[in-house]
Amino acid sequence: MSDTTATVKYRKDYAPTDFRIDQVHLDFFLEDEYALVTAELNFSRRTDSNATKLFLDGEDLELQEIYIDGMALSAEQYLLSDEGLQLLDVAESFVLKTVVKIQPQLNTSLSGLYKSGSMFCTQCESLGFRRITYYLDRPDVMTTFKVSLSADKEKFPVLLSNGNLMDSGDTADGRHYSEWHDPHPKPSYLFALVAGDLGVLRDTFTTCSGKLVSLYVYSEHENADKLAYAMQSLIESMKWDEEVYGFEYDLEIYNIVAVGDFNMGAMENKSLNVFNTAYVLSSPETATDSDYEGIEGVIGHEYFHNYTGNRITCRDWFQLTLKEGLTVFRDQQFSADMGDAALKRIDDVNVLRSVQFREDMGPMAHPIRPDSYVAMDNFYTSTVYNKGAEVIRMMHTLVGADGFRSGSDLYFERYDGQAVSCDDFRLSIADANNRDFSQFELWYSQAGTPKISLSSSYDADAQRFVLSCEQSCQPTPGQDEKLPFHIPLLTALFDKDGNELAGERVLELCEQRQDFVFENITTEPVVSALRKFSAPVTLDFEQSDSDLQVLMSYDSDTFNRWEAGQRFATRAIFDLMTSLAEGKSIAPSPKFLDSMVEIANDKQLSPGMKSYLLCLPGHAALSGQLDVIDPELLQSARKVLRTAVADRLQDKFSELYDAMSSDEAYEPSQEQIGRRRLRNVCLSYLSVASTGNGVEMCATQFADASNMTDSVSALACLANLDVPQRQTALSDFFEKWQDEDLVVDKWLSVQASSSASDTFARVVALKEHPAFDIRNPNKVRSLIRTFAANPVHFHSADGEGYRFVADCVLELDKLNPQIAARIASAFAQWHRYEPSRSLQMKQQLQRISEQDKLSPDTSEIVKLSLQA
Ligand code: BES
Ligand code: ZN
């Protein structure tokens, strides 16, 4: 479709369908070169409609046969187009039977039915089902599915679909079949099918009411020894959802299948989750601590969708955050309960700030419940997901954990089995708690990151402290004026020695300006505001270095301890930037360096927490706070501070490095993860210290590592350095792991994110390396997307990085528009860079936009970006 004909869909245009689908029977006949899909759909007209025409979505389908109530249709009875099939005269109720031919082996978009290696699999969210058969492909059409599938028995011994297995057996000529029935009505986007020669790990789970559930995790045979942690995470998820939300699993079987070619992380298809291998496979030798955490989180996420997404789904795709924001919030809670809650919160806030805040500053800014889209797949954004989760979290903060549970219970009492809207959820939480959340709706309708300016006054005689809050929000595309949001601010007060003067309170900021009074405050306090990051906002609050030091050392909210340190570091880096820009060289803030020494020496801190406190804010978080980004300058300033910390603490880092060493067998436990992290943070500082043997330490750790966390951490340090040990390590690593796809991905991304001077040349060469495959999304993400996030080399002043990435977008667009569009969004921030880079980025966007036959996906991103 050319971009001029791409149509915009609007939320306000929602209307229910004229017809319901009461039952579906699908039959799949799978062959190497094609698949035949027979669909029998029982339609009935809604009582409030008198429509006689019916349009069904369909894309890339070859219609072979078509019948209504058993009678073949003649050519005058229907119309076929690129978008679907229109039935021209239908009765009140009827059965439509179609047979279509599709070619999964040619499907490079990985949407619909496709092949990953030798296996067949599906991805239907959001609009993939129409690439399988003609259908009302929208989430508010829910029905029960019966599915039969057949294939060659030797090549495809495993045949899976949603629901319970009803029958299976052999047929003539070496084929076999299986039949599945899913008793829970569901929308088409939750349909799934898998056929392949797979290995499996089996287990069982007994639910709270005593029902036995069979659990299966599948992968290709060669990876079947890496499924245990995924299975364990599934069992933990099932337990947790019963305990915290009272949600009991509702079928006798739960399948997870790992596939190597997948556009996203994973998909919650009813009882048949399809997962990117990256979120299933693990072993200590091949997976890092953060891979383990990712597996636990994503397994949880897809499992939790069974209630928040599948049993209650979205009325239309504009409501996506109804299921995604809520389910991200639930998976965040789950991971917090399984590990270190404070560190999990820091990770989540880091993602929000470095990805979502940036989205809000650009041309793609949209509310968590968007008003329009061209390609729905472009709206699986950090705003819908991560800000969506923050919006749920604010409701949780406002009504408390018990109130939130009552609200969730009420939501299920009202809407189980239905397709509903974000309003329905918000009102359930409000009604269960007798709260008025009408102003709170603005979080759903207004885009942008609110800014809260704080100022204070202290009256020593009256022992009264007043905190004055003022909120504002920058205009975003299509929204010039914003109304004030309803913002929960968790706040506490301390004295200069860290004693609490006022315990934590939820201040509800609803007006544009509001004062909050604290009585009986005996001394001028230090304010700990926005504790736990209680709202997705930026704070404008001038606090002195010494106030920040008090919070850093004493705040009883771990998140705010860390936050104070980050603010202190940011201040130090921006000061360095200013002097570098003026050609002056000044020493980094001594006070900041002292505070790092204090942290390093602190004996109370857990190793995990210490490692977080010792890390400087990343490039993305820093550039989000700048009006004009000069990536080179920012990088230089950050490097000066990093080197200063490394030099100042060199001995301490060596000592901690040794103290954190261990010969225990690998476990992804909170304790071990914290120790490894601290050790690797020390190593990374030592690798940039001006003197000492940091480079040899990296080489030694790399050679001796018994787990992937330590191995790839050392490799990443070396990859940043222009030293001979770098090439040796990179070659050895590839040599050793070339047959492990997910490890090769790490090898690619370590090089693509490197700050070393030859990174661009390497990335260009790697794109031609036999290990790279542009059809595989994990490879594209590891090399191209990682490079497009490289703060230095993507933004190289001569524009070679920009040209290369734009070329990749154009190449990818022909194969996989969803992935191409995601890469293209690397240019969306062009207007925030200094003029020369800004212009070059814009030129690449223009070049992409001029390509003919650009997909609607990429075209939407590029067009919106150019409007900035
Ligand atoms: N439903 C999504 C997967 C999806 C997204 C399918 C977009 C089709 C288009 C799934 O529940 C999901 O959100 N997955 C995330 C991981 C999750 C932990 C946030 C993903 O795939 O990135
Ligand atoms: Zn999800």
PDB file of N, CA, C and O in Angstrom, residues 569-570 572-581 588 616 619 622 630-644:
ATOM      1  N   ALA A 569      24.914  13.052  40.526  1.00  0.00           N
ATOM      2  CA  ALA A 569      25.810  12.707  39.414  1.00  0.00           C
ATOM      3  C   ALA A 569      25.465  13.523  38.170  1.00  0.00           C
ATOM      4  O   ALA A 569      26.354  14.006  37.456  1.00  0.00           O
ATOM      5  N   THR A 570      24.177  13.661  37.919  1.00  0.00           N
ATOM      6  CA  THR A 570      23.739  14.412  36.736  1.00  0.00           C
ATOM      7  C   THR A 570      24.244  15.849  36.815  1.00  0.00           C
ATOM      8  O   THR A 570      24.764  16.401  35.840  1.00  0.00           O
ATOM      9  N   ALA A 572      26.840  16.871  38.413  1.00  0.00           N
ATOM     10  CA  ALA A 572      28.295  16.858  38.194  1.00  0.00           C
ATOM     11  C   ALA A 572      28.622  16.723  36.707  1.00  0.00           C
ATOM     12  O   ALA A 572      29.522  17.393  36.187  1.00  0.00           O
ATOM     13  N   ILE A 573      27.880  15.883  36.005  1.00  0.00           N
ATOM     14  CA  ILE A 573      28.156  15.676  34.570  1.00  0.00           C
ATOM     15  C   ILE A 573      27.801  16.931  33.775  1.00  0.00           C
ATOM     16  O   ILE A 573      28.559  17.366  32.896  1.00  0.00           O
ATOM     17  N   PHE A 574      26.662  17.536  34.083  1.00  0.00           N
ATOM     18  CA  PHE A 574      26.271  18.733  33.335  1.00  0.00           C
ATOM     19  C   PHE A 574      27.240  19.902  33.600  1.00  0.00           C
ATOM     20  O   PHE A 574      27.527  20.692  32.703  1.00  0.00           O
ATOM     21  N   ASP A 575      27.743  19.986  34.823  1.00  0.00           N
ATOM     22  CA  ASP A 575      28.760  21.021  35.103  1.00  0.00           C
ATOM     23  C   ASP A 575      29.997  20.785  34.240  1.00  0.00           C
ATOM     24  O   ASP A 575      30.569  21.721  33.680  1.00  0.00           O
ATOM     25  N   LEU A 576      30.394  19.524  34.151  1.00  0.00           N
ATOM     26  CA  LEU A 576      31.565  19.201  33.327  1.00  0.00           C
ATOM     27  C   LEU A 576      31.303  19.537  31.858  1.00  0.00           C
ATOM     28  O   LEU A 576      32.181  20.044  31.153  1.00  0.00           O
ATOM     29  N   MET A 577      30.098  19.279  31.429  1.00  0.00           N
ATOM     30  CA  MET A 577      29.746  19.570  30.036  1.00  0.00           C
ATOM     31  C   MET A 577      29.876  21.057  29.746  1.00  0.00           C
ATOM     32  O   MET A 577      30.412  21.454  28.709  1.00  0.00           O
ATOM     33  N   THR A 578      29.368  21.852  30.678  1.00  0.00           N
ATOM     34  CA  THR A 578      29.450  23.298  30.482  1.00  0.00           C
ATOM     35  C   THR A 578      30.898  23.742  30.356  1.00  0.00           C
ATOM     36  O   THR A 578      31.250  24.506  29.457  1.00  0.00           O
ATOM     37  N   SER A 579      31.752  23.239  31.239  1.00  0.00           N
ATOM     38  CA  SER A 579      33.132  23.713  31.157  1.00  0.00           C
ATOM     39  C   SER A 579      33.846  23.148  29.934  1.00  0.00           C
ATOM     40  O   SER A 579      34.634  23.852  29.300  1.00  0.00           O
ATOM     41  N   LEU A 580      33.542  21.913  29.558  1.00  0.00           N
ATOM     42  CA  LEU A 580      34.144  21.377  28.331  1.00  0.00           C
ATOM     43  C   LEU A 580      33.725  22.222  27.132  1.00  0.00           C
ATOM     44  O   LEU A 580      34.540  22.531  26.246  1.00  0.00           O
ATOM     45  N   ALA A 581      32.458  22.592  27.098  1.00  0.00           N
ATOM     46  CA  ALA A 581      31.957  23.385  25.968  1.00  0.00           C
ATOM     47  C   ALA A 581      32.661  24.732  25.892  1.00  0.00           C
ATOM     48  O   ALA A 581      32.868  25.277  24.809  1.00  0.00           O
ATOM     49  N   PRO A 588      36.173  17.220  38.323  1.00  0.00           N
ATOM     50  CA  PRO A 588      34.805  16.862  38.702  1.00  0.00           C
ATOM     51  C   PRO A 588      34.529  17.192  40.166  1.00  0.00           C
ATOM     52  O   PRO A 588      35.464  17.211  40.978  1.00  0.00           O
ATOM     53  N   LEU A 616      26.763   5.495  37.270  1.00  0.00           N
ATOM     54  CA  LEU A 616      26.367   6.826  36.818  1.00  0.00           C
ATOM     55  C   LEU A 616      25.128   6.713  35.927  1.00  0.00           C
ATOM     56  O   LEU A 616      24.911   5.686  35.296  1.00  0.00           O
ATOM     57  N   HIS A 619      23.462   7.360  29.244  1.00  0.00           N
ATOM     58  CA  HIS A 619      23.370   8.380  28.206  1.00  0.00           C
ATOM     59  C   HIS A 619      21.919   8.778  27.917  1.00  0.00           C
ATOM     60  O   HIS A 619      21.589   9.952  27.781  1.00  0.00           O
ATOM     61  N   LEU A 622      20.390  10.867  30.686  1.00  0.00           N
ATOM     62  CA  LEU A 622      20.990  12.205  30.710  1.00  0.00           C
ATOM     63  C   LEU A 622      20.492  13.059  29.543  1.00  0.00           C
ATOM     64  O   LEU A 622      20.095  14.216  29.728  1.00  0.00           O
ATOM     65  N   ASP A 630      24.212  17.324  22.346  1.00  0.00           N
ATOM     66  CA  ASP A 630      25.459  17.153  21.605  1.00  0.00           C
ATOM     67  C   ASP A 630      26.061  15.851  22.121  1.00  0.00           C
ATOM     68  O   ASP A 630      26.681  15.821  23.188  1.00  0.00           O
ATOM     69  N   PRO A 631      25.858  14.759  21.410  1.00  0.00           N
ATOM     70  CA  PRO A 631      26.217  13.449  21.970  1.00  0.00           C
ATOM     71  C   PRO A 631      27.691  13.320  22.317  1.00  0.00           C
ATOM     72  O   PRO A 631      28.038  12.696  23.322  1.00  0.00           O
ATOM     73  N   GLU A 632      28.540  13.933  21.512  1.00  0.00           N
ATOM     74  CA  GLU A 632      29.973  13.815  21.775  1.00  0.00           C
ATOM     75  C   GLU A 632      30.352  14.510  23.095  1.00  0.00           C
ATOM     76  O   GLU A 632      31.106  13.969  23.908  1.00  0.00           O
ATOM     77  N   LEU A 633      29.801  15.700  23.254  1.00  0.00           N
ATOM     78  CA  LEU A 633      30.088  16.475  24.455  1.00  0.00           C
ATOM     79  C   LEU A 633      29.585  15.744  25.702  1.00  0.00           C
ATOM     80  O   LEU A 633      30.289  15.645  26.713  1.00  0.00           O
ATOM     81  N   LEU A 634      28.368  15.231  25.595  1.00  0.00           N
ATOM     82  CA  LEU A 634      27.790  14.510  26.725  1.00  0.00           C
ATOM     83  C   LEU A 634      28.647  13.288  27.069  1.00  0.00           C
ATOM     84  O   LEU A 634      28.961  13.032  28.231  1.00  0.00           O
ATOM     85  N   GLN A 635      29.039  12.573  26.031  1.00  0.00           N
ATOM     86  CA  GLN A 635      29.851  11.380  26.234  1.00  0.00           C
ATOM     87  C   GLN A 635      31.178  11.735  26.902  1.00  0.00           C
ATOM     88  O   GLN A 635      31.616  11.066  27.837  1.00  0.00           O
ATOM     89  N   SER A 636      31.808  12.826  26.442  1.00  0.00           N
ATOM     90  CA  SER A 636      33.100  13.223  27.020  1.00  0.00           C
ATOM     91  C   SER A 636      32.949  13.579  28.489  1.00  0.00           C
ATOM     92  O   SER A 636      33.759  13.173  29.325  1.00  0.00           O
ATOM     93  N   ALA A 637      31.906  14.332  28.807  1.00  0.00           N
ATOM     94  CA  ALA A 637      31.712  14.742  30.196  1.00  0.00           C
ATOM     95  C   ALA A 637      31.479  13.516  31.084  1.00  0.00           C
ATOM     96  O   ALA A 637      32.053  13.395  32.170  1.00  0.00           O
ATOM     97  N   ARG A 638      30.670  12.611  30.602  1.00  0.00           N
ATOM     98  CA  ARG A 638      30.379  11.417  31.385  1.00  0.00           C
ATOM     99  C   ARG A 638      31.649  10.596  31.586  1.00  0.00           C
ATOM    100  O   ARG A 638      31.897  10.055  32.659  1.00  0.00           O
ATOM    101  N   LYS A 639      32.462  10.566  30.549  1.00  0.00           N
ATOM    102  CA  LYS A 639      33.698   9.797  30.616  1.00  0.00           C
ATOM    103  C   LYS A 639      34.674  10.405  31.641  1.00  0.00           C
ATOM    104  O   LYS A 639      35.342   9.679  32.382  1.00  0.00           O
ATOM    105  N   VAL A 640      34.741  11.723  31.669  1.00  0.00           N
ATOM    106  CA  VAL A 640      35.617  12.388  32.645  1.00  0.00           C
ATOM    107  C   VAL A 640      35.219  11.984  34.061  1.00  0.00           C
ATOM    108  O   VAL A 640      36.060  11.614  34.892  1.00  0.00           O
ATOM    109  N   LEU A 641      33.915  12.009  34.329  1.00  0.00           N
ATOM    110  CA  LEU A 641      33.466  11.674  35.679  1.00  0.00           C
ATOM    111  C   LEU A 641      33.708  10.187  35.982  1.00  0.00           C
ATOM    112  O   LEU A 641      34.147   9.829  37.081  1.00  0.00           O
ATOM    113  N   ARG A 642      33.453   9.360  35.011  1.00  0.00           N
ATOM    114  CA  ARG A 642      33.635   7.920  35.195  1.00  0.00           C
ATOM    115  C   ARG A 642      35.105   7.599  35.502  1.00  0.00           C
ATOM    116  O   ARG A 642      35.407   6.818  36.402  1.00  0.00           O
ATOM    117  N   THR A 643      35.985   8.217  34.746  1.00  0.00           N
ATOM    118  CA  THR A 643      37.402   7.983  34.980  1.00  0.00           C
ATOM    119  C   THR A 643      37.809   8.507  36.352  1.00  0.00           C
ATOM    120  O   THR A 643      38.590   7.872  37.063  1.00  0.00           O
ATOM    121  N   ALA A 644      37.258   9.662  36.729  1.00  0.00           N
ATOM    122  CA  ALA A 644      37.598  10.222  38.037  1.00  0.00           C
ATOM    123  C   ALA A 644      37.152   9.295  39.160  1.00  0.00           C
ATOM    124  O   ALA A 644      37.883   9.077  40.132  1.00  0.00           O
TER     125      ALA A 644
END
